[in-house]
Coordinates of C-alpha atoms and ligand atoms in Angstrom, one line a residue:
X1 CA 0.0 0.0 0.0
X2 CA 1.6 3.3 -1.2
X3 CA 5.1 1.6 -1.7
X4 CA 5.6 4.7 -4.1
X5 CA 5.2 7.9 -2.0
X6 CA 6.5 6.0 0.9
X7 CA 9.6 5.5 -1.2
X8 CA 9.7 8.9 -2.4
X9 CA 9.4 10.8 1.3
X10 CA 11.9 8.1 2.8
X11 CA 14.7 9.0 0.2
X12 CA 13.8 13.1 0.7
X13 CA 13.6 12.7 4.5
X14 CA 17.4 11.0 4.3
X15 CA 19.1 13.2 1.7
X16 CA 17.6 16.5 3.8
X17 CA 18.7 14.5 7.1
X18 CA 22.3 14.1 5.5
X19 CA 22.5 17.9 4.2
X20 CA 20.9 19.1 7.7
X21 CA 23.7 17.3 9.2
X22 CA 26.4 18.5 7.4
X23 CA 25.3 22.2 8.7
X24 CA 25.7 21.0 11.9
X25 CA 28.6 20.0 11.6
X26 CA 29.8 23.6 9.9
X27 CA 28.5 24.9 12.8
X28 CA 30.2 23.0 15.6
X29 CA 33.4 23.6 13.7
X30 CA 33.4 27.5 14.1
X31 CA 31.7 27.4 17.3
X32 CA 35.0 25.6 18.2
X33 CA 37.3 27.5 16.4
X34 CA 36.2 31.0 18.0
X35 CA 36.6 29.6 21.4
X36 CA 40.3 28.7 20.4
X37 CA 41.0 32.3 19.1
X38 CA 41.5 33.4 22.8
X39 CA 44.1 30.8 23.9
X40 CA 45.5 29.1 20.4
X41 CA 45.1 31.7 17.5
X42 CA 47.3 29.7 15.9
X43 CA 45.8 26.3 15.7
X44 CA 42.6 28.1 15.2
X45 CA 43.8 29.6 11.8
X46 CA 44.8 26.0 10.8
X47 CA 41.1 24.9 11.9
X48 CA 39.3 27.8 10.0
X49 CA 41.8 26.2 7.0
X50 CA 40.3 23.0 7.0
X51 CA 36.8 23.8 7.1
X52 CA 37.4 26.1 3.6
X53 CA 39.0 23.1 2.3
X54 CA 35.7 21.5 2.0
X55 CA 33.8 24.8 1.1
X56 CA 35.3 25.3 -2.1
X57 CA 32.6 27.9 -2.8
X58 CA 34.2 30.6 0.2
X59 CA 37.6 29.1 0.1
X60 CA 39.1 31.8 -1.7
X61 CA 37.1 34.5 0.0
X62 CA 38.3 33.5 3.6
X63 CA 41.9 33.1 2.1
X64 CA 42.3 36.4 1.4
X65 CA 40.7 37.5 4.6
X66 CA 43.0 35.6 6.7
X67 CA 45.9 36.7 4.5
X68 CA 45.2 39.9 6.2
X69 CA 45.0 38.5 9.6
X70 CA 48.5 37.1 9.3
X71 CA 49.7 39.9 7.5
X72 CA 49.2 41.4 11.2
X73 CA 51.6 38.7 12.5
X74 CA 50.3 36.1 14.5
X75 CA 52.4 37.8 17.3
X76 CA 50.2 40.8 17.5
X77 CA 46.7 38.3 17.5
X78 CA 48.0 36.4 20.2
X79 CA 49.3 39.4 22.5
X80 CA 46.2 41.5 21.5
X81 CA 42.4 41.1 23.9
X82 CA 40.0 39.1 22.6
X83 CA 37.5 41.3 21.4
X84 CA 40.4 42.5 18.9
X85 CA 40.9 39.1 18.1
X86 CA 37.1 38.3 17.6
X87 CA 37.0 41.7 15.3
X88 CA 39.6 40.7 13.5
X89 CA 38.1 36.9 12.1
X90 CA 34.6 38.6 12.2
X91 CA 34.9 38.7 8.6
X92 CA 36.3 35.1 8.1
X93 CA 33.1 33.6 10.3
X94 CA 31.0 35.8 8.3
X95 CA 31.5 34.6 5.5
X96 CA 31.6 31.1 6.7
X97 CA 28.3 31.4 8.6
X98 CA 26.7 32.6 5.6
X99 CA 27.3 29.0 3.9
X100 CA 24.8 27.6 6.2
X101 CA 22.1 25.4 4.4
X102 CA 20.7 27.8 2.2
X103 CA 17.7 27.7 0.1
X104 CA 19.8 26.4 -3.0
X105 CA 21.2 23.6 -0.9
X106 CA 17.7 22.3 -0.8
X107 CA 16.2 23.1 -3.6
X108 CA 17.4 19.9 -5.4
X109 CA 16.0 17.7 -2.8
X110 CA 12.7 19.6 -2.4
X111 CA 12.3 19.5 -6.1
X112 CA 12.8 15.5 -6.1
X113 CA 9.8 15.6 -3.5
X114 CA 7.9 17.7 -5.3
X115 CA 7.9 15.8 -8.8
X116 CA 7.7 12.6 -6.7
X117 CA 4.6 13.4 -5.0
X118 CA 3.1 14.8 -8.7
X119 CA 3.8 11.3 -10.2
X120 CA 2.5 9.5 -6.7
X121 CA -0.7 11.1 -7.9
X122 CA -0.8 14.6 -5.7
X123 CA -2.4 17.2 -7.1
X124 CA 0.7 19.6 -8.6
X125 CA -0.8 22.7 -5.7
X126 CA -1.0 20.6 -3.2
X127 CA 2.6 19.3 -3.8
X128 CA 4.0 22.5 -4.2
X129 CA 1.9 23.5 -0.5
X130 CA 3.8 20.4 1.0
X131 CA 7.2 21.2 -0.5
X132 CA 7.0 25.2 0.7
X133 CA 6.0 24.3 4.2
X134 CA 9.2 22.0 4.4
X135 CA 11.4 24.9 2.6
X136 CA 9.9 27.4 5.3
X137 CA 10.7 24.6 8.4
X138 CA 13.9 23.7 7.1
X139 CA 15.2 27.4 6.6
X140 CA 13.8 28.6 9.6
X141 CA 13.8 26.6 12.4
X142 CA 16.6 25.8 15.0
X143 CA 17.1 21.7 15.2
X144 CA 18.8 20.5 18.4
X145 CA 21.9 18.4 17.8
X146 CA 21.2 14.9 16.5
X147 CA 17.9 15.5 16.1
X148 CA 17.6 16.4 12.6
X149 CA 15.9 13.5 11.3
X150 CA 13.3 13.5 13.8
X151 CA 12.3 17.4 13.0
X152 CA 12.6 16.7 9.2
X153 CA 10.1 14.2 9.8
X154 CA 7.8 15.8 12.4
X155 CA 7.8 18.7 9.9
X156 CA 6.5 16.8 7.0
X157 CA 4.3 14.9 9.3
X158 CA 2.6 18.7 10.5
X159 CA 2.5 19.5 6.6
X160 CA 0.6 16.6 5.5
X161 CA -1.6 16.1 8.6
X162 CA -2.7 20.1 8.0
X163 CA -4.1 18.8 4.9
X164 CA -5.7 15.6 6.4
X165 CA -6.8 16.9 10.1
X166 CA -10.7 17.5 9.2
X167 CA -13.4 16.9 11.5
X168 CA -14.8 13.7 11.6
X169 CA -17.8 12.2 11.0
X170 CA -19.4 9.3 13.2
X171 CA -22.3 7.9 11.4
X172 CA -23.4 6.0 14.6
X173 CA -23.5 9.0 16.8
X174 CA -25.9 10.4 14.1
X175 CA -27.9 7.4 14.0
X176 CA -28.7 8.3 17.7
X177 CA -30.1 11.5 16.8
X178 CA -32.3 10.4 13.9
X179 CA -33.8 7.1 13.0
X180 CA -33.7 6.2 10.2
X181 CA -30.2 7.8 9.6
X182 CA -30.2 8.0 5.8
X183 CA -26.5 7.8 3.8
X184 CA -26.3 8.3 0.2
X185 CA -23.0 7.0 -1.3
X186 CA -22.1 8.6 -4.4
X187 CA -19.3 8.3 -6.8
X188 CA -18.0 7.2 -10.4
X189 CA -18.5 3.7 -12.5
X190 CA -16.8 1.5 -10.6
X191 CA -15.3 3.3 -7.8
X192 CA -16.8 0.7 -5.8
X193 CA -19.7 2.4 -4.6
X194 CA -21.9 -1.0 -4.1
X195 CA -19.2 -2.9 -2.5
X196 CA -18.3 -0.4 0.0
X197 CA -22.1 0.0 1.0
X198 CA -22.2 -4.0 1.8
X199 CA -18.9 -3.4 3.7
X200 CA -20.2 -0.7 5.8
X201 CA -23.6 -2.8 6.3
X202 CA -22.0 -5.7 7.4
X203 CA -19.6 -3.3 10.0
X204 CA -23.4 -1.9 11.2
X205 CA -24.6 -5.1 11.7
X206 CA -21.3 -6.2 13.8
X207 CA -22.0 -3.2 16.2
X208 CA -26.0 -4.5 16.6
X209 CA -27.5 -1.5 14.3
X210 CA -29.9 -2.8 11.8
X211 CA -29.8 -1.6 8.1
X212 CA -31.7 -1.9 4.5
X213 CA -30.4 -1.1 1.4
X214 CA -32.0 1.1 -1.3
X215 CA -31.2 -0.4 -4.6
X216 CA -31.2 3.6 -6.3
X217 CA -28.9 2.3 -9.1
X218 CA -31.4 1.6 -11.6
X219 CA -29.1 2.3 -14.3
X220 CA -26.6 -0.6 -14.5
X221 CA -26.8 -3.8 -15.5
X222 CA -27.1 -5.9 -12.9
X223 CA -26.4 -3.3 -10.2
X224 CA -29.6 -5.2 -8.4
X225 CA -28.4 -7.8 -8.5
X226 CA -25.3 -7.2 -7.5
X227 CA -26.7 -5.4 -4.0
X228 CA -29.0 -8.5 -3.9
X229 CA -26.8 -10.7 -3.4
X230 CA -24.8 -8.6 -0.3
X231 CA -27.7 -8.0 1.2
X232 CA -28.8 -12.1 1.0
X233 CA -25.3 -12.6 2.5
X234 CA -25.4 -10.0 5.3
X235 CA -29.0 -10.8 5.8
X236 CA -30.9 -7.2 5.4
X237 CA -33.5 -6.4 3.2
X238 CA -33.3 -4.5 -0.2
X239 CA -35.8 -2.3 -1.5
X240 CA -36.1 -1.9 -5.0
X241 CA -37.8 -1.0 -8.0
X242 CA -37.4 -2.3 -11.7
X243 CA -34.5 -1.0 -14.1
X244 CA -35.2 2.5 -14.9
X245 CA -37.4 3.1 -12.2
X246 CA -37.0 6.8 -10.2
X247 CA -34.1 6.5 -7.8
X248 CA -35.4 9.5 -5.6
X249 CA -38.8 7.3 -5.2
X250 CA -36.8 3.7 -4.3
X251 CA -34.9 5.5 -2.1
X252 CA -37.6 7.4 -0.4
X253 CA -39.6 3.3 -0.4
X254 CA -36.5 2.1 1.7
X255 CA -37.1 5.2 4.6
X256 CA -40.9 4.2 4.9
X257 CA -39.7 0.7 5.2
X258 CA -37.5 1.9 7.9
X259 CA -39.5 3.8 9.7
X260 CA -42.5 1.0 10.1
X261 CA -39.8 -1.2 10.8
X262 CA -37.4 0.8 13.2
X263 CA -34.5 0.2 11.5
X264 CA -31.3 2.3 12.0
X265 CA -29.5 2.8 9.0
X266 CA -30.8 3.6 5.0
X267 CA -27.7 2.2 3.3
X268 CA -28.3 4.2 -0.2
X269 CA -26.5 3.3 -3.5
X270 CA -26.6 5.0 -6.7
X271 CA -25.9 5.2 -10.2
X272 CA -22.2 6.7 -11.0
X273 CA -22.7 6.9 -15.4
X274 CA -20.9 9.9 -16.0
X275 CA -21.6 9.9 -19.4
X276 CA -23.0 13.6 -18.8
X277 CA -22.1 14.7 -15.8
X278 CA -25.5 17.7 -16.1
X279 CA -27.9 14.2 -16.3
X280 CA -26.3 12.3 -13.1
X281 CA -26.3 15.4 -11.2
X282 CA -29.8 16.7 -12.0
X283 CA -31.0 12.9 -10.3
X284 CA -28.8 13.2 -7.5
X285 CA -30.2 16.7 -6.6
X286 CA -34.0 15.3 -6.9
X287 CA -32.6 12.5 -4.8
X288 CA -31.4 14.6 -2.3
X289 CA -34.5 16.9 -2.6
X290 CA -37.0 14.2 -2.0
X291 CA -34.7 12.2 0.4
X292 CA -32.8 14.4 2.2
X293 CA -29.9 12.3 3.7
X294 CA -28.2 12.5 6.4
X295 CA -24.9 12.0 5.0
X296 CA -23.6 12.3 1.5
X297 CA -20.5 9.7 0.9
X298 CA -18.3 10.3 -2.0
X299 CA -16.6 6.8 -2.8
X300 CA -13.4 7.6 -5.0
X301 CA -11.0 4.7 -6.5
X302 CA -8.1 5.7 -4.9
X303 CA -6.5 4.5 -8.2
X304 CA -7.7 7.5 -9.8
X305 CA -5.1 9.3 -10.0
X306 CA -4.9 13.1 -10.7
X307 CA -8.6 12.6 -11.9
X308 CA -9.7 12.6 -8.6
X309 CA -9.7 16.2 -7.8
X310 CA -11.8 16.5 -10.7
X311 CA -14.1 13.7 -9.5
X312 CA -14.6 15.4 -6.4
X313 CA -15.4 18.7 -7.7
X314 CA -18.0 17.6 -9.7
X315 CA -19.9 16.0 -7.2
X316 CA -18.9 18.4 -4.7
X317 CA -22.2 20.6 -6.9
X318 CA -24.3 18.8 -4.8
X319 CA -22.4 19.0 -1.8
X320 CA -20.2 16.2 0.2
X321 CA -19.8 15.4 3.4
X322 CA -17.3 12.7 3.7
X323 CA -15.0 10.7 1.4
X324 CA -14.3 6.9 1.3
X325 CA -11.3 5.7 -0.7
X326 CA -11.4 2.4 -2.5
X327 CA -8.7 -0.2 -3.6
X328 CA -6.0 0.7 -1.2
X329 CA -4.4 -2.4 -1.6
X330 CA -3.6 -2.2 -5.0
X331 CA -2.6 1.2 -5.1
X332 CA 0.8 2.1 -4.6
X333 CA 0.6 5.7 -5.1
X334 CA -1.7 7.0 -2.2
X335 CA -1.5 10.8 -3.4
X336 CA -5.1 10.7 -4.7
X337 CA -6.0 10.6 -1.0
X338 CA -4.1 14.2 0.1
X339 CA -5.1 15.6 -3.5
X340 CA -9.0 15.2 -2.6
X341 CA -9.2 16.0 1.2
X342 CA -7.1 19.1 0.4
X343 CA -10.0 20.0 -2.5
X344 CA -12.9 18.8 -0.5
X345 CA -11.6 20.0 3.1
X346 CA -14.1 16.6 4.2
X347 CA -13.2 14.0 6.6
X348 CA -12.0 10.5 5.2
X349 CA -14.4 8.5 7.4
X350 CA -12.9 4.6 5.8
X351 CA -10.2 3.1 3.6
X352 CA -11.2 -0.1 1.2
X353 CA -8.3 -2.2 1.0
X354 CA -10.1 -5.6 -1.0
X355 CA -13.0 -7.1 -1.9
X356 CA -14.1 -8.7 1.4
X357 CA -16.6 -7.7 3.9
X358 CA -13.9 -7.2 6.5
X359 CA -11.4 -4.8 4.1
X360 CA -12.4 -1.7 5.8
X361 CA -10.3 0.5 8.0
X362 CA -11.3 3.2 9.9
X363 CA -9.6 6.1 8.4
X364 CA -6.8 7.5 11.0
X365 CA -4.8 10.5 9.1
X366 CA -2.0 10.3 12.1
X367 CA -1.7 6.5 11.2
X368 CA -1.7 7.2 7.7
X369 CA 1.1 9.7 7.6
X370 CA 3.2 7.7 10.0
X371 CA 2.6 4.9 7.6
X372 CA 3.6 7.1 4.5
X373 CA 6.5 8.8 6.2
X374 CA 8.0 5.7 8.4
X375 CA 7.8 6.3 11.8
Ligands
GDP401 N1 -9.0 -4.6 -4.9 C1 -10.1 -4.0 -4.5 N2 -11.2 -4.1 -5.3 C2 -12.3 -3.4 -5.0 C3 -12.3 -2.7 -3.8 N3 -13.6 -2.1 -3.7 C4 -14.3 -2.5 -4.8 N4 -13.5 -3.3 -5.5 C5 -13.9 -3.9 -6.8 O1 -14.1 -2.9 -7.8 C6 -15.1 -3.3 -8.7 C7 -16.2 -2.2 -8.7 O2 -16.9 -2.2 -7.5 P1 -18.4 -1.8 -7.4 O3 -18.7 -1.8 -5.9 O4 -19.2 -2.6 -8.2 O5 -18.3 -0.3 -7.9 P2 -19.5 0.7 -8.2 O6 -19.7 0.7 -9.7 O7 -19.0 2.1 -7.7 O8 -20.7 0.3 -7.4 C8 -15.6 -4.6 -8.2 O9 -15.0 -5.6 -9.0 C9 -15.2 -4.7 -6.8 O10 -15.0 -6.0 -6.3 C10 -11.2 -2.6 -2.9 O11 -11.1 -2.0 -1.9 N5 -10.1 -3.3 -3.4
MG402 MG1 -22.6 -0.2 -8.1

């Protein structure tokens, strides 16, 4: 499950760790070498030597400046006060100081996350919001020694869990407010709409809440039978009406038969043709108008890729209020799921990861990041 963008953020989180690190390391240097200038001037001018030698960029800068330090004689350093001494290398740790991990330094690495998470499916904005929250951490923030790693990653963690930290949504607590408590889940051909609807029956039924299902896709073949035959195996009953048959009407069957029967949950599917996107929503508003649900799912194929955003405005016309992703397990890319919940700004209430009744997990964006980030 998103071997890709795990891959991608494990390889940024080391090269930034390793470049992070190699600041440090500047900076212990001349921390040390200014506390030498008092008592060993000279050994300090060898130190501030070998730290050019591997800054080719300021060597010859700090060169001439401590030509001119010697040209005093080292004599006159070491027989001068210290603030003298300090005055005179103020120059040389200038410009050493000023090779501190700059915005160029990064911009490599933060470029390879960027296009990463663009091919792992995230939308190129939301990318580009990841990437300039890391730039903004990475330039501006203190890191205690040995420690880098762990702030590298509790940065990116911060960044991607602002996108995913949305209020949640307990269908359960609603059902306690409202019986029946009606859920419409919507979505494209095959995003696994009718599947996920069995799923979340059968996770009702576990908790002792009692469900139908309203057969509203009267569109595809088979789509009956298809609910039919979850709803024989879970043992609840399916309202429905012939193929072409009013959606808004079966729907709004399956409530009265909830009502007289004091059942918890209306578990509605729908048709996701998206041959013209005006047709399907026009039903879907008279669905909602006769129905009014409770709460509107938007089941996306997590496979999607950067059509997803588009998915979700579309149906965001008629207005969403939570997101399930589907086919988890066969997606190795993931960023589908940051893409959307950034667009939609609605809580992920499940992930589908297979075809079984049981291959639902309770969405948990902390999980999921540490997951995708590897902690
Ligand atoms: N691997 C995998 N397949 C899934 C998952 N959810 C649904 N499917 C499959 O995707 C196909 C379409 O699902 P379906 O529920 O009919 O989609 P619908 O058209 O939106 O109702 C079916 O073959 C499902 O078995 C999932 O989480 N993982
Ligand atoms: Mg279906």
């Amino acid at each position: 499950m998103f071997g890709f963008l795990k891959k991608k953020f494990s390889s940024v989180i080391e090269s930034l760790t390793k470049k992070k690190e190699e600041e440090e390391k500047l900076e212990e240097k001349i921390e040390n070498v200014e506390k030498k200038i008092e008592e060993e001037p000279k050994s300090a001018i060898e130190e501030i030597k070998e730290i050019v030698e591997e800054k080719p960029e300021i060597k010859e800068a700090v060169e001439k400046e401590l030509k001119k330090v010697e040209e005093k004689r080292t004599e006159k350093i070491v027989a001068s006060p210290k603030e003298e001494k300090i005055s005179l290398f103020k120059k040389i740790f200038k410009k050493i100081s000023e090779k501190k991990l700059s915005e160029e330094d990064i911009a490599p690495i933060l470029s390879e996350l960027e296009n990463g998470l663009i091919e792992g499916d995230v939308a190129y904005e939301v990318a580009e919001k990841i990437k300039n929250d890391l730039t903004k951490s990475l330039l501006e923030s203190e890191v205690k020694r040995g420690e880098v790693k762990k702030f590298i990653v509790n940065k990116l963690s911060e960044s991607l869990l602002g996108i995913l930290n949305v209020p949640t949504i307990d269908m359960r607590e609603g059902a306690g407010n409202k019986k029946p408590y009606v859920i419409l889940f919507i979505g494209f051909n095959g995003a696994g709409k009718t599947t996920t609807l069995a799923k979340i029956g059968k996770w009702l039924l576990n908790q002792n809440y009692s469900c139908v299902f309203a057969a509203a896709d009267t569109f595809r073949a088979a789509s009956l039978e298809q609910l039919e035959e979850h709803a024989k195996r879970i043992n609840v009953d399916v309202i429905k009406h012939t193929y072409g048959a009013d959606p808004a009407a079966v729907i709004y069957d399956a409530i009265e038969h909830a009502k007289s029967k004091s059942i918890n949950f209306v578990l509605a599917d729908t048709a996701g043709r998206a041959h013209t996107n005006k047709d399907l929503l026009d039903e879907m508003k008279k669905i909602i108008r006769v129905n009014k649900p409770d709460l509107k799912i938007l089941v996306v194929d997590s496979m999607t890729g950067n059509d997803a955003v588009l998915q979700a405005r579309v149906f965001n016309e008629i207005g969403i209020d939570a997101v399930i992703f589907t086919k988890v397990d066969v997606n190795e890319k993931g960023g589908a799921i940051l893409s959307v919940t950034h667009e939609l700004k609605k809580p992920i209430l499940f992930l589908s990861n297979g075809q079984e009744y049981e291959n639902l997990i309770s969405f948990n964006a902390k999980e999921f990041v540490d997951n995708l980030i590897g902690v």
